CSV table of C-alpha atoms in Angstrom, one decimal:
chain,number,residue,atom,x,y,z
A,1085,UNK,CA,70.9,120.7,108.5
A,1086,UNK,CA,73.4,119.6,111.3
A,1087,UNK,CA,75.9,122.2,112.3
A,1088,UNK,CA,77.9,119.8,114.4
A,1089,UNK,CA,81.9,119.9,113.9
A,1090,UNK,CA,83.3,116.3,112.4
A,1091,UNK,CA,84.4,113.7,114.9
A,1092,UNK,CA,88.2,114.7,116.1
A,1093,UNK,CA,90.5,112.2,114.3
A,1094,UNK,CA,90.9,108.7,115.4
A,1095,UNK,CA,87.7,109.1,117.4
A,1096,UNK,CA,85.0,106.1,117.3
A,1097,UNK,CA,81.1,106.0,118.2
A,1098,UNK,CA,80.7,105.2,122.3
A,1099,UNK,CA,79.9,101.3,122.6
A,1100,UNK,CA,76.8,100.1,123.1
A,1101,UNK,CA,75.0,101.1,126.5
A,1102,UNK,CA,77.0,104.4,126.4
A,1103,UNK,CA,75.0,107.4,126.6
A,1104,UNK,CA,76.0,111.0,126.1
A,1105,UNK,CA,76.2,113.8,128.4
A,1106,UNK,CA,73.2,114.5,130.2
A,1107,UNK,CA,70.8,117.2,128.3
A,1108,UNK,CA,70.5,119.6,131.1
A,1109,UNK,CA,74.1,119.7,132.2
A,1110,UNK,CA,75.5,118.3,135.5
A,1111,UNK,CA,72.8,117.9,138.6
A,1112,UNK,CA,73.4,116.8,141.6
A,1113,UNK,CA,70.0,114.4,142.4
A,1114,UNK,CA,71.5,112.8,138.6
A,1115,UNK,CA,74.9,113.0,139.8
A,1116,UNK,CA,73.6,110.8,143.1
A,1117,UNK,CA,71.3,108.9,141.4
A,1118,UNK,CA,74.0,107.7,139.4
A,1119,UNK,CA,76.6,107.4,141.5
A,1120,UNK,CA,74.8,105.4,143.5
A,1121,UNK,CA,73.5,102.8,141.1
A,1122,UNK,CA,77.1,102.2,139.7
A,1123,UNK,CA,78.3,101.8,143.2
A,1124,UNK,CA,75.7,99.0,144.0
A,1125,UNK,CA,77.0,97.6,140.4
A,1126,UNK,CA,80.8,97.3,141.5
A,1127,UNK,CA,80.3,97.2,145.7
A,1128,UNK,CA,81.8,94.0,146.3
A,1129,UNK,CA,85.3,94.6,144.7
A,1130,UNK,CA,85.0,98.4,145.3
A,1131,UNK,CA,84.9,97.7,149.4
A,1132,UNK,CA,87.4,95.1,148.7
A,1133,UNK,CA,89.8,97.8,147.3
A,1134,UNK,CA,89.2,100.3,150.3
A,1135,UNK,CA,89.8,97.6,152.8
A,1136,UNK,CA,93.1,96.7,150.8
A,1137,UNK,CA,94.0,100.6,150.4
A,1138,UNK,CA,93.9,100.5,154.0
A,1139,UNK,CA,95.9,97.3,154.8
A,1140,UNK,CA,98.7,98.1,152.8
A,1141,UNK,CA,98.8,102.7,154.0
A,1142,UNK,CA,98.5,100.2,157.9
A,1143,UNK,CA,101.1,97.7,157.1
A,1144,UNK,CA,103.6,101.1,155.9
A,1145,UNK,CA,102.6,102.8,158.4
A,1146,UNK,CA,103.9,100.4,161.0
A,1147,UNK,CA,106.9,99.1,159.6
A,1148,UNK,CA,108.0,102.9,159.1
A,1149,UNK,CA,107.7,103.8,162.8
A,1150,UNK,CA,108.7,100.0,163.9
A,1151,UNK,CA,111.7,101.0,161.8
A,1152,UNK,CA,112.3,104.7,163.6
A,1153,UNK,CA,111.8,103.5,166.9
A,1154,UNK,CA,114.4,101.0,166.3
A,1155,UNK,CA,117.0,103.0,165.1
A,1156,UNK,CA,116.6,105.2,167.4
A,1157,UNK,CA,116.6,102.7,170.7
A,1158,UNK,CA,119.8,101.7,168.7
A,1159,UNK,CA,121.3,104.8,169.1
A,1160,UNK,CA,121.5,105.8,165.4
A,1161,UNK,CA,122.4,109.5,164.6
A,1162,UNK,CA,119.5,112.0,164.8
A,1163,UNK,CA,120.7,113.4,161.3
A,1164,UNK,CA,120.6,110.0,159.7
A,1165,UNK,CA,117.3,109.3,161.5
A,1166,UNK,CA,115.7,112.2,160.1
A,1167,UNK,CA,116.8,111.5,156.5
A,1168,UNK,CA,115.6,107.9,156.4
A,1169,UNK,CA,112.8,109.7,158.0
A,1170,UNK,CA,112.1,112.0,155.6
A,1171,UNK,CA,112.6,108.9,152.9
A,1172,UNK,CA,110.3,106.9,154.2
A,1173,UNK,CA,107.9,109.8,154.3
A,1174,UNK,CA,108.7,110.1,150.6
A,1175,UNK,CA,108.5,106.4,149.8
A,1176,UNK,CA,104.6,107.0,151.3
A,1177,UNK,CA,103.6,109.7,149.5
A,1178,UNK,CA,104.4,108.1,146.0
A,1179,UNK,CA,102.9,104.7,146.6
A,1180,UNK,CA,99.6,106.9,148.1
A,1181,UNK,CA,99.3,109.4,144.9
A,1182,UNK,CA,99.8,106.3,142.8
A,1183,UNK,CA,96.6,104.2,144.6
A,1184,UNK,CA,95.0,107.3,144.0
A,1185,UNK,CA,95.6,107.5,140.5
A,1186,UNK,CA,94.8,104.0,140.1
A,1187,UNK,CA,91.2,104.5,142.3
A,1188,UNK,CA,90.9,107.6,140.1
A,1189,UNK,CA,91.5,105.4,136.9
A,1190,UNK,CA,89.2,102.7,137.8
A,1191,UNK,CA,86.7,105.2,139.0
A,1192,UNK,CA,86.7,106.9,135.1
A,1193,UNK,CA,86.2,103.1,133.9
A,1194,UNK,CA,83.3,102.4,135.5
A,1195,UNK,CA,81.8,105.8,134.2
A,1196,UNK,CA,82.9,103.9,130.9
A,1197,UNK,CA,80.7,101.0,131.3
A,1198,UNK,CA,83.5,99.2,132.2
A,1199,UNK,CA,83.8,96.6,135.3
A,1200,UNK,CA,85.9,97.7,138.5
A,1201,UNK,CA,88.0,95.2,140.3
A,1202,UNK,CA,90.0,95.3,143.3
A,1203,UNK,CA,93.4,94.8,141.7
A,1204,UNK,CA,92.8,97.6,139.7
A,1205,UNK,CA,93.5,100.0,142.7
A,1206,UNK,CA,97.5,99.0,142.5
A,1207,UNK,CA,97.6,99.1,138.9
A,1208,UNK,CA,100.2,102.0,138.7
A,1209,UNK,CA,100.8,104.2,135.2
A,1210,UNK,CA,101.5,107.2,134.2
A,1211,UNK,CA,103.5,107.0,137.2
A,1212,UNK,CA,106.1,109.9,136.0
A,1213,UNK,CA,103.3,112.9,135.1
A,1214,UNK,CA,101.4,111.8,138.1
A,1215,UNK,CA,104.0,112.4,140.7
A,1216,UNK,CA,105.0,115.2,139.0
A,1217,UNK,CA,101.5,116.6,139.2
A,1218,UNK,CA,100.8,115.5,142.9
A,1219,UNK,CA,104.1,117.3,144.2
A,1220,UNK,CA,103.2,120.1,141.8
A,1221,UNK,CA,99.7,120.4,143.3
A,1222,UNK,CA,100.9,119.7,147.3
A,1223,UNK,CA,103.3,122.3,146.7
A,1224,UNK,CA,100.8,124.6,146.1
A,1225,UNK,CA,98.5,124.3,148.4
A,1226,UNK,CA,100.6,124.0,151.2
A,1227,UNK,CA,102.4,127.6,150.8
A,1228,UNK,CA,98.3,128.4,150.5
A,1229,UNK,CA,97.8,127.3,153.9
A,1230,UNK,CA,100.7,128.9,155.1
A,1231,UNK,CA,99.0,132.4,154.0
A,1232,UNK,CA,95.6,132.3,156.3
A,1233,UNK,CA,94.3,128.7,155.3
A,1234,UNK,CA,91.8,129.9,152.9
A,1235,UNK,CA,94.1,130.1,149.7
A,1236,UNK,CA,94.8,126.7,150.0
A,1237,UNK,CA,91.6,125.4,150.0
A,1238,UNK,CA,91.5,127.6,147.2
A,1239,UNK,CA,94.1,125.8,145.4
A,1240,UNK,CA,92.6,122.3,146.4
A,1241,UNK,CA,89.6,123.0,145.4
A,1242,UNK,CA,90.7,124.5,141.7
A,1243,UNK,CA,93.2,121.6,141.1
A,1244,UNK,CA,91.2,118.9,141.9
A,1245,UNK,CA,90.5,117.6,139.1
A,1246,UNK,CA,94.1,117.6,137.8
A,1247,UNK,CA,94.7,113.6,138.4
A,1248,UNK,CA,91.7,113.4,136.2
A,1249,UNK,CA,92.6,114.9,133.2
A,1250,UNK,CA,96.4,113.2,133.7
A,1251,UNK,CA,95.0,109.7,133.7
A,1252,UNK,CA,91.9,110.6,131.6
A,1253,UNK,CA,93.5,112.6,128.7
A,1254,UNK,CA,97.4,111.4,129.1
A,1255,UNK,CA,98.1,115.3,129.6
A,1256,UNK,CA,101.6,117.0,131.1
A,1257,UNK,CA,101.2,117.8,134.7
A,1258,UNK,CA,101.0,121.7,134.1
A,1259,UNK,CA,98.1,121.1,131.1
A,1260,UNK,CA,96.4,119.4,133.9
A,1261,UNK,CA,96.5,121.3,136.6
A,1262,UNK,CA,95.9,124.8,134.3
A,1263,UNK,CA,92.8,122.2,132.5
A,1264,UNK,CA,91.4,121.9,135.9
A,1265,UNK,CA,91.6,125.4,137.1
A,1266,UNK,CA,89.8,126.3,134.0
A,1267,UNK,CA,86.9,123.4,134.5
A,1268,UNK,CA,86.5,124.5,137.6
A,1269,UNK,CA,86.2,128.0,136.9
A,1270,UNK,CA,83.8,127.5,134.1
A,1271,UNK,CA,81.8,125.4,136.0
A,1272,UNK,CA,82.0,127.0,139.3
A,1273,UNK,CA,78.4,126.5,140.6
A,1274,UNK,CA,78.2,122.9,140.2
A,1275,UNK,CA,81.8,122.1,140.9
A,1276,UNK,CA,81.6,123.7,144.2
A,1277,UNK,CA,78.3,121.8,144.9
A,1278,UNK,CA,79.9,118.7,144.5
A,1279,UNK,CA,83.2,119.7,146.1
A,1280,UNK,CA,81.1,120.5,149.4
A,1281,UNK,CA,78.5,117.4,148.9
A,1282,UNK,CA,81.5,115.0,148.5
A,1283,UNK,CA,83.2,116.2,151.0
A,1284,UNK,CA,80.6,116.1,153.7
A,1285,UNK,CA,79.8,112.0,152.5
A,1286,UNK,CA,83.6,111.2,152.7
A,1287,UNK,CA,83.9,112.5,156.4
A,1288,UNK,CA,80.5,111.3,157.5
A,1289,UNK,CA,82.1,107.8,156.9
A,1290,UNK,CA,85.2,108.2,158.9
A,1291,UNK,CA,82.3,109.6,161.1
A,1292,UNK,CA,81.0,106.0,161.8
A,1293,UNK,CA,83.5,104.4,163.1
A,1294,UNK,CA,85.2,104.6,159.9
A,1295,UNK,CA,83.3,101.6,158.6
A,1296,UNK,CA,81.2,103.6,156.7
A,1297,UNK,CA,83.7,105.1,154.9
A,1298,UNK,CA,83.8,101.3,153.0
A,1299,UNK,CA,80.9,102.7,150.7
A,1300,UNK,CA,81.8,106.2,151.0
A,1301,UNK,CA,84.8,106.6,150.1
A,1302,UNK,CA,84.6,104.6,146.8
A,1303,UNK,CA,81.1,106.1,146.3
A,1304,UNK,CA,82.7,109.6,146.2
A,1305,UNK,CA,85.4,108.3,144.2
A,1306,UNK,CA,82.8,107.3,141.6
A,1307,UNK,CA,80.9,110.9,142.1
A,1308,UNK,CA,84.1,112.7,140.9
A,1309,UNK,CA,84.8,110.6,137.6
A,1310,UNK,CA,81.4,111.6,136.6
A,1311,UNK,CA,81.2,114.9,137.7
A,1312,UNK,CA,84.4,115.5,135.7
A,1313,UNK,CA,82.8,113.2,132.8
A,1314,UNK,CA,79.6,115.2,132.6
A,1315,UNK,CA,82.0,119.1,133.4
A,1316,UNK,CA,83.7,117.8,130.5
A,1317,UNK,CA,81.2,116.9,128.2
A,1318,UNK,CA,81.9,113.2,127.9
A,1319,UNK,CA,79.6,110.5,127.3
A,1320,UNK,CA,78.7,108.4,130.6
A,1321,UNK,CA,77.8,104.7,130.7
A,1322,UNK,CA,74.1,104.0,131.5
């Protein structure tokens, strides 16, 4: 006789197509394997995405420092300077954490079964919680880095999956960021793998020229969702 717990309530069957967790746990050749067939599913409008991600950070980038310059060959106070400075800076950091919440999001949806497209990257929500978490999460790793480099990456590496659970489970930034710590140190072993393995296929695409980073970015985007998906012992689309 089945010892299973009841369905939580509200819950509902996975669709059609949906499969559960995978038997043995998280792997990384199944983690590839998997990544790499959803990638080839959604590559058109995933490499559209990047290339618009890109545009928009380029098109900020030099209107910011077309901006300074200006002001400054103007003969605008240094104080004032600096705080539209510092503004600006701000103004960049919220529009990148909330592309990355949005890549994050559409990355869970394809785990999902769901179709990515390219305007899903500026489809901002949970815009609140994730700030909140980002600043919460930048804050801490950079007094890490200030103390000999290594507790930061620390820090990185044990809240990275804190975006996830905000846009995945609709938690409050601290919930996320303590869920993620505790993932991550349940799961240390494979969560390290893939931290290092993801990590060495993001840079080798800013490697080549950056073009390659077209397919791996997006493709390590797509790694992560199912990485957490499998940590967390969700069901994964086949």
């Amino acid at each position: 006789m089945s010892t299973a717990p009841p369905p939580p309530p509200g819950y509902e069957p996975p669709p059609g197509g949906y499969g559960g967790p995978p038997a043995g746990g998280w792997d990384l050749g199944a983690a590839l394997s998997y990544t790499w067939a959803k990638f080839q599913d959604n590559m058109g409008q995933l490499v559209l995405a990047t290339i618009g991600v890109w545009v928009a950070v380029a098109i900020v980038g030099i209107a910011s420092t077309g901006l300074l310059v200006a002001l400054a060959d103007a003969g605008t106070p240094w104080l004032l300077r600096s705080l539209l400075q510092a503004a600006l800076y701000g103004a960049v950091f919220v529009v990148a954490q909330l592309i990355a919440a949005a890549l994050i999001r559409g990355s869970l949806s394809i785990t999902e079964g769901r179709d990515f497209f390219a305007v899903d990257a500026f489809k901002f929500a949970q815009v609140g919680p994730v700030l909140v978490t980002a600043l919460l999460v930048g804050a801490a790793t950079a007094v890490g880095y200030v103390f000999c480099v290594l507790p930061g990456i620390a820090i990185a590496f044990l809240t990275m999956y804190s975006l996830y659970f905000v846009v995945d489970e609709d938690l409050p930034p601290v919930e996320a960021i303590t869920a993620s710590f505790n993932l991550v140190k349940d799961n240390l072993g494979n969560a390290l793998l893939w931290w290092l393995v993801g990590g060495l296929i993001a840079v080798a695409g800013f490697v080549l020229c950056f073009v390659g980073a077209l397919v791996t970015i997006p493709f390590v985007l797509i790694g992560t969702a199912y990485t957490y998906k499998v940590l967390t012992r969700q069901p994964v689309a086949d």
